Tab-separated table of C-alpha atoms in Angstrom:
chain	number	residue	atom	x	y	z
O	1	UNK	CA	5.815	-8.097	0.237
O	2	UNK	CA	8.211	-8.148	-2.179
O	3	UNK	CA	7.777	-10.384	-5.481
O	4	UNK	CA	10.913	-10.778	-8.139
O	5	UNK	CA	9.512	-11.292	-11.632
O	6	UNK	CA	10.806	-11.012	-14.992
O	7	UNK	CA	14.172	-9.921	-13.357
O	8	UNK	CA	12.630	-6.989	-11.433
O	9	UNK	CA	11.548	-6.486	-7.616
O	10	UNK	CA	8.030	-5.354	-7.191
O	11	UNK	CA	5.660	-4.380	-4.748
O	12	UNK	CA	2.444	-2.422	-4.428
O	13	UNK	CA	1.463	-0.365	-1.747
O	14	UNK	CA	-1.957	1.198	-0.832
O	15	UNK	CA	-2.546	4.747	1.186
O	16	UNK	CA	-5.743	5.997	2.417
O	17	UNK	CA	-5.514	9.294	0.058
O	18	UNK	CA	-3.466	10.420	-2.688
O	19	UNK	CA	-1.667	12.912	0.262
O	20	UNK	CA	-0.243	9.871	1.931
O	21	UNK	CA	0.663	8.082	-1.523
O	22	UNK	CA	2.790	11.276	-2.490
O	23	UNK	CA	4.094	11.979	0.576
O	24	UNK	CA	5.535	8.179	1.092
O	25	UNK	CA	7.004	8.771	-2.695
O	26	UNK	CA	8.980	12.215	-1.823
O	27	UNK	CA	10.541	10.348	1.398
O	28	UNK	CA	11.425	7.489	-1.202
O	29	UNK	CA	12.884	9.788	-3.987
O	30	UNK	CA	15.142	11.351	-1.505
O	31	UNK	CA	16.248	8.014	-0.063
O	32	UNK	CA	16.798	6.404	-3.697
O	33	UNK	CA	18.955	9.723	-4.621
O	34	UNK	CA	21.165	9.088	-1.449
O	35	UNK	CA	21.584	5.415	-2.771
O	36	UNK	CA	21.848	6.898	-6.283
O	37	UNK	CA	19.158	4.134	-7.361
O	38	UNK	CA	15.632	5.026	-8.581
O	39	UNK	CA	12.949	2.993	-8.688
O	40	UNK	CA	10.354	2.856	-12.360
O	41	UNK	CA	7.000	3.232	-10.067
O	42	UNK	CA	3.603	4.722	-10.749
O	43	UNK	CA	1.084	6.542	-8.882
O	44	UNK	CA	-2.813	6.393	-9.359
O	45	UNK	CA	-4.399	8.510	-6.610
O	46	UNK	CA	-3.367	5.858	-3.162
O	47	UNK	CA	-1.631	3.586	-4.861
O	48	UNK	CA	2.085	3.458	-5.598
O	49	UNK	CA	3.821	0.378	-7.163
O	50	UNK	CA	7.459	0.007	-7.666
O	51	UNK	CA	9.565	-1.995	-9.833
O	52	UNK	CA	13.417	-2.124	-8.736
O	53	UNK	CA	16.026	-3.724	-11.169
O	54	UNK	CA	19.963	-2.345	-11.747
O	55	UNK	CA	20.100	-1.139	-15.041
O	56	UNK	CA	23.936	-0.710	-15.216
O	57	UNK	CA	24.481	-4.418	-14.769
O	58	UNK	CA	21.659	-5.476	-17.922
O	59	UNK	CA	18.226	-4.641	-15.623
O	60	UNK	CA	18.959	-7.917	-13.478
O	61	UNK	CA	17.776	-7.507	-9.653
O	62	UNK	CA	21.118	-6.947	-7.749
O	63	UNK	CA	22.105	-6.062	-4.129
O	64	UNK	CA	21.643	-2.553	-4.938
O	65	UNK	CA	17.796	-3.373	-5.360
O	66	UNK	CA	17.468	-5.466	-2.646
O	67	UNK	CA	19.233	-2.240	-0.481
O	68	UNK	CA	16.415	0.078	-1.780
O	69	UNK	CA	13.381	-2.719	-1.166
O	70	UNK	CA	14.719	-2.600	2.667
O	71	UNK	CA	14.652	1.063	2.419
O	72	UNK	CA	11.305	1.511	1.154
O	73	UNK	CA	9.663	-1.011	3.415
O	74	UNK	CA	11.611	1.317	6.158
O	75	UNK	CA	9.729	4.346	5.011
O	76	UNK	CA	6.329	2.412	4.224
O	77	UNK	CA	6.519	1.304	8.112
């Protein structure tokens, strides 16, 4: 689930390997590039969190964040 905090989205989400973790952040890149939004995330070998905020309108969490959230949790199943 979703949390918004210090004007940002985040979320964490745990793989079973590193394999999975990647693989679930190349679908995501190539989403966020459609949507021309990317997220500031990390990876440490299964686990990938994700921050979303729109840094054109002062790093406030917009509609375009909310967009990729939906998106991800698409991809994350």
């Amino acid at each position: 689930m979703w949390t918004e905090t210090d004007n940002k989205l985040y979320r964490k989400f745990e793989f079973k390997n590193f394999s999975e973790a990647f693989g679930f952040m190349c679908r995501v890149a190539l989403a966020a590039e459609k949507m021309d939004h990317h997220p500031l995330w990390t990876n440490v070998y299964n686990t990938v969190e994700c921050w979303l905020s729109t840094h054109d309108a002062g790093d406030i969490v917009t509609d375009k964040d909310k967009k990729l959230a939906k998106k991800i949790d698409e991809i994350f199943g």
